[in-house]
Tab-separated table of C-alpha atoms in Angstrom:
chain	number	residue	atom	x	y	z
A	1	MET	CA	1.019	-7.392	11.141
A	2	ASN	CA	0.982	-3.920	12.845
A	3	ILE	CA	-1.728	-1.441	12.982
A	4	PHE	CA	0.059	0.958	10.539
A	5	ARG	CA	0.601	-1.703	8.009
A	6	LEU	CA	-3.040	-2.732	8.352
A	7	ALA	CA	-4.180	0.961	8.049
A	8	GLY	CA	-1.939	1.257	5.062
A	9	ASP	CA	-3.623	-1.693	3.319
A	10	MET	CA	-6.933	-0.518	4.267
A	11	THR	CA	-6.578	2.800	2.882
A	12	HIS	CA	-5.112	1.377	-0.324
A	13	LEU	CA	-8.159	-0.778	-0.654
A	14	ILE	CA	-10.544	2.270	0.033
A	15	SER	CA	-8.799	4.305	-2.667
A	16	ILE	CA	-9.406	1.587	-5.207
A	17	LEU	CA	-13.144	1.202	-3.916
A	18	VAL	CA	-13.561	4.874	-4.216
A	19	LEU	CA	-12.263	4.779	-7.886
A	20	LEU	CA	-14.563	2.059	-8.733
A	21	LEU	CA	-17.410	3.749	-7.054
A	22	LYS	CA	-16.706	6.816	-9.079
A	23	ILE	CA	-16.576	5.019	-12.306
A	24	TYR	CA	-19.671	2.668	-11.608
A	25	ALA	CA	-21.855	5.576	-10.206
A	26	THR	CA	-21.085	8.274	-12.626
A	27	LYS	CA	-20.341	5.943	-15.619
A	28	SER	CA	-17.409	8.193	-16.001
A	29	CYS	CA	-13.738	8.258	-15.640
A	30	SER	CA	-13.228	12.013	-16.346
A	31	GLY	CA	-10.047	13.295	-14.413
A	32	ILE	CA	-8.561	9.769	-13.945
A	33	SER	CA	-5.298	9.026	-15.622
A	34	LEU	CA	-5.459	5.862	-17.668
A	35	LYS	CA	-1.712	5.887	-17.871
A	36	THR	CA	-1.341	5.841	-13.949
A	37	GLN	CA	-3.912	3.004	-13.907
A	38	GLU	CA	-1.864	0.892	-16.520
A	39	LEU	CA	1.170	1.441	-14.552
A	40	TYR	CA	-0.365	0.221	-11.378
A	41	ALA	CA	-1.595	-2.886	-13.292
A	42	LEU	CA	1.958	-3.542	-14.339
A	43	VAL	CA	3.280	-2.853	-10.797
A	44	PHE	CA	0.916	-5.582	-9.525
A	45	LEU	CA	1.431	-8.017	-12.170
A	46	THR	CA	5.112	-7.900	-11.832
A	47	ARG	CA	5.270	-7.762	-8.100
A	48	TYR	CA	2.836	-10.591	-7.329
A	49	LEU	CA	4.556	-13.222	-9.382
A	50	ASP	CA	5.199	-14.943	-6.115
A	51	LEU	CA	1.459	-15.709	-5.809
A	52	LEU	CA	2.517	-18.705	-8.094
A	53	THR	CA	5.343	-19.892	-5.882
A	54	ASP	CA	5.168	-18.637	-2.298
A	55	PHE	CA	2.252	-18.649	0.070
A	56	ILE	CA	2.294	-16.127	3.001
A	57	SER	CA	-1.220	-15.966	4.295
A	58	ILE	CA	-4.744	-16.072	3.116
A	59	TYR	CA	-4.860	-12.126	3.690
A	60	ASN	CA	-1.909	-11.753	1.647
A	61	THR	CA	-3.023	-13.760	-1.271
A	62	VAL	CA	-6.640	-12.325	-1.285
A	63	MET	CA	-5.324	-8.787	-1.196
A	64	LYS	CA	-2.894	-9.383	-3.979
A	65	LEU	CA	-5.742	-10.982	-6.123
A	66	VAL	CA	-7.837	-8.017	-5.408
A	67	PHE	CA	-5.365	-5.424	-6.415
A	68	ILE	CA	-4.405	-7.351	-9.808
A	69	GLY	CA	-8.001	-7.842	-10.555
A	70	SER	CA	-9.245	-4.369	-9.598
A	71	SER	CA	-6.370	-2.677	-11.506
A	72	LEU	CA	-7.227	-4.679	-14.697
A	73	ALA	CA	-10.843	-4.089	-14.442
A	74	ILE	CA	-10.239	-0.373	-14.120
A	75	VAL	CA	-8.003	-0.215	-17.222
A	76	TRP	CA	-10.483	-2.495	-19.077
A	77	CYS	CA	-13.399	-0.016	-18.242
A	78	MET	CA	-11.446	3.025	-19.344
A	79	ARG	CA	-10.390	1.457	-22.698
A	80	ARG	CA	-13.299	-0.776	-23.658
A	81	HIS	CA	-16.418	0.198	-21.738
A	82	ARG	CA	-19.033	1.496	-24.121
A	83	VAL	CA	-19.848	4.478	-21.939
A	84	VAL	CA	-17.154	4.968	-19.621
A	85	ARG	CA	-14.275	5.335	-22.311
A	86	ARG	CA	-16.077	8.303	-23.733
A	87	SER	CA	-15.423	10.439	-20.620
A	88	TYR	CA	-11.704	9.699	-20.612
A	89	ASP	CA	-9.835	12.986	-20.931
A	90	LYS	CA	-7.193	11.737	-23.309
A	91	GLU	CA	-5.784	15.252	-24.157
A	92	LEU	CA	-5.078	15.875	-20.460
A	93	ASP	CA	-3.370	12.503	-19.942
A	94	THR	CA	-0.192	13.139	-22.114
A	95	PHE	CA	2.429	12.087	-19.546
A	96	ARG	CA	4.868	9.826	-21.435
A	97	HIS	CA	4.579	6.878	-19.239
A	98	TYR	CA	6.867	4.532	-21.275
A	99	PHE	CA	9.598	6.799	-20.136
A	100	LEU	CA	8.892	5.904	-16.630
A	101	ILE	CA	8.785	2.189	-17.321
A	102	ALA	CA	12.188	2.233	-19.322
A	103	ALA	CA	13.767	4.414	-16.470
A	104	THR	CA	12.566	2.274	-13.652
A	105	PHE	CA	13.334	-0.906	-15.463
A	106	ALA	CA	16.900	0.332	-16.022
A	107	LEU	CA	17.185	1.293	-12.317
A	108	ALA	CA	16.088	-2.256	-11.293
A	109	VAL	CA	18.693	-3.842	-13.426
A	110	LEU	CA	21.327	-1.771	-11.654
A	111	VAL	CA	19.902	-1.836	-8.026
A	112	TYR	CA	18.371	-5.091	-6.749
A	113	GLU	CA	18.322	-7.262	-3.799
A	114	LYS	CA	19.382	-10.385	-5.660
A	115	PHE	CA	20.198	-10.886	-9.341
A	116	THR	CA	17.517	-13.199	-10.220
A	117	PHE	CA	14.455	-12.683	-12.695
A	118	ARG	CA	12.026	-12.394	-9.850
A	119	GLU	CA	14.043	-10.126	-7.672
A	120	ILE	CA	14.529	-7.876	-10.571
A	121	LEU	CA	11.017	-7.608	-11.501
A	122	TRP	CA	10.212	-7.059	-7.865
A	123	ALA	CA	12.658	-4.078	-7.608
A	124	PHE	CA	11.124	-2.765	-10.759
A	125	SER	CA	7.660	-3.015	-9.588
A	126	ILE	CA	8.720	-0.970	-6.417
A	127	TYR	CA	10.380	1.751	-8.334
A	128	LEU	CA	7.526	1.899	-10.890
A	129	GLU	CA	5.135	2.190	-8.010
A	130	ALA	CA	6.999	5.211	-6.696
A	131	VAL	CA	6.418	7.193	-9.754
A	132	ALA	CA	3.165	5.700	-11.165
A	133	ILE	CA	1.024	8.419	-9.493
A	134	LEU	CA	2.961	11.076	-11.697
A	135	PRO	CA	0.673	10.967	-14.799
A	136	GLN	CA	-2.337	11.299	-12.372
A	137	LEU	CA	-0.858	14.316	-10.386
A	138	VAL	CA	0.067	16.020	-13.736
A	139	MET	CA	-3.452	15.381	-14.960
A	140	LEU	CA	-5.139	16.846	-11.747
A	141	GLN	CA	-2.741	20.001	-12.094
A	142	ARG	CA	-3.797	20.477	-15.671
A	143	SER	CA	-7.601	20.195	-15.016
A	144	GLY	CA	-7.329	22.454	-12.150
A	145	ASN	CA	-10.690	21.533	-10.635
A	146	VAL	CA	-10.918	18.139	-9.097
A	147	ASP	CA	-14.003	16.307	-8.485
A	148	ASN	CA	-14.910	15.078	-5.098
A	149	LEU	CA	-14.381	11.384	-5.603
A	150	THR	CA	-11.148	11.809	-7.702
A	151	GLY	CA	-9.765	14.165	-5.007
A	152	LYS	CA	-10.696	11.342	-2.242
A	153	TYR	CA	-9.163	8.600	-4.549
A	154	VAL	CA	-5.792	10.396	-4.594
A	155	PHE	CA	-5.986	11.378	-0.907
A	156	PHE	CA	-6.468	7.694	0.172
A	157	LEU	CA	-3.684	6.524	-2.029
A	158	GLY	CA	-1.322	9.131	-0.364
A	159	ALA	CA	-2.616	8.109	2.887
A	160	TYR	CA	-1.578	4.490	2.188
A	161	ARG	CA	1.840	5.470	1.398
A	162	ALA	CA	2.109	7.439	4.471
A	163	PHE	CA	0.880	4.555	6.809
A	164	TYR	CA	3.493	2.246	5.120
A	165	ILE	CA	6.233	4.733	6.292
A	166	LEU	CA	5.117	4.419	9.867
A	167	ASN	CA	4.814	0.611	9.407
A	168	TRP	CA	8.612	0.561	8.344
A	169	ILE	CA	9.491	2.752	11.314
A	170	TYR	CA	7.729	0.328	13.697
A	171	ARG	CA	9.055	-2.755	11.994
A	172	TYR	CA	12.636	-1.163	12.028
A	173	PHE	CA	12.372	-0.981	16.002
A	174	THR	CA	10.502	-4.192	16.707
A	175	GLU	CA	12.065	-6.502	14.177
A	176	ALA	CA	15.699	-7.486	14.311
A	177	ARG	CA	16.408	-8.197	10.663
A	178	PHE	CA	13.936	-5.768	9.075
A	179	THR	CA	16.092	-3.822	6.479
A	180	ARG	CA	14.453	-3.323	3.292
A	181	TRP	CA	16.163	-0.348	1.622
A	182	ILE	CA	14.813	-0.560	-1.688
A	183	ALA	CA	11.241	-0.665	-0.481
A	184	CYS	CA	11.942	2.115	2.129
A	185	VAL	CA	13.679	4.720	-0.098
A	186	SER	CA	11.195	4.260	-2.941
A	187	GLY	CA	8.358	4.676	-0.584
A	188	LEU	CA	9.786	7.878	0.913
A	189	VAL	CA	10.034	9.120	-2.696
A	190	GLN	CA	6.567	8.096	-3.547
A	191	THR	CA	5.114	9.752	-0.422
A	192	ALA	CA	6.997	12.841	-1.112
A	193	LEU	CA	5.267	13.142	-4.481
A	194	TYR	CA	2.007	13.510	-2.672
A	195	ALA	CA	3.091	16.326	-0.471
A	196	ASP	CA	1.916	19.097	-2.753
A	197	PHE	CA	-1.395	17.462	-3.215
A	198	PHE	CA	-1.869	16.934	0.382
A	199	TYR	CA	-1.049	20.572	1.152
A	200	TYR	CA	-3.989	21.802	-1.101
A	201	TYR	CA	-6.269	19.032	-0.037
A	202	PHE	CA	-6.021	20.130	3.690
A	203	ILE	CA	-6.515	23.739	2.791
A	204	SER	CA	-9.669	22.862	0.953
A	205	TRP	CA	-10.740	20.710	3.804
A	206	LYS	CA	-9.932	23.391	6.412
A	207	ASN	CA	-11.941	26.053	4.476
A	208	ASN	CA	-14.541	23.574	3.436
A	209	ALA	CA	-13.999	24.524	-0.141
A	210	LYS	CA	-13.853	22.588	-3.338
A	211	LEU	CA	-10.511	21.153	-3.972
A	212	LYS	CA	-8.608	23.411	-6.573
A	213	LEU	CA	-4.921	23.082	-7.587
A	214	PRO	CA	-2.936	25.972	-8.776
A	215	ALA	CA	-2.078	25.884	-12.378
B	1	PRO	CA	24.413	-17.126	3.899
B	2	SER	CA	22.229	-14.006	3.743
B	3	SER	CA	18.652	-15.413	3.217
B	4	SER	CA	16.496	-12.255	3.046
B	5	PRO	CA	13.117	-12.476	4.905
B	6	PRO	CA	10.021	-13.277	3.096
B	7	LYS	CA	8.501	-10.241	1.107
B	8	ASP	CA	5.345	-10.189	3.072
B	9	GLU	CA	4.203	-6.581	2.220
B	10	LEU	CA	1.819	-5.809	-0.559
């Protein structure tokens, strides 16, 4: 594992910890898109089916279990927790995420590495992850004001994607057989979606001001 | 012939 990959996994982990911290400390999920969280839960559940068949490393197994467990816990909290669910901004979270699921599944049936059940689900999870942040970004845009922890959550998620791109560049030059087109192209698309958010995040950081997204 | 390398990324 190279340093970029590790940095990517760690920023991904931090983003989830920041989100859990926000929900736990404020007993509120305001500003968080339940739809994005449900999509992530689906992404992890479909991608990590290999937990049942392949062993790569302890690190790999633990991280996968953490991602599945935390995403399910967050969805559970936002839907079922007595206090937390009341702060969910349902009227701002109107993105039609079923459309994303249908479109990415259709793409996975057309473009895959191998025509097997597992590989098609793997491709689906990669495509779905690329666009899963959209309901969250739309929600931030709508509410305009972004609270500190929600802003940091999205920032770390974006950083995770950026580090993965550096990781692929590194692997491309250091490993003879590293060509994972589906993951790399989807990863580029996914990172590009954060560009606008990053722009405003850095401006607010530079000016030491509260993060605000233009309407 | 083409055995793809293991999917070791998360």
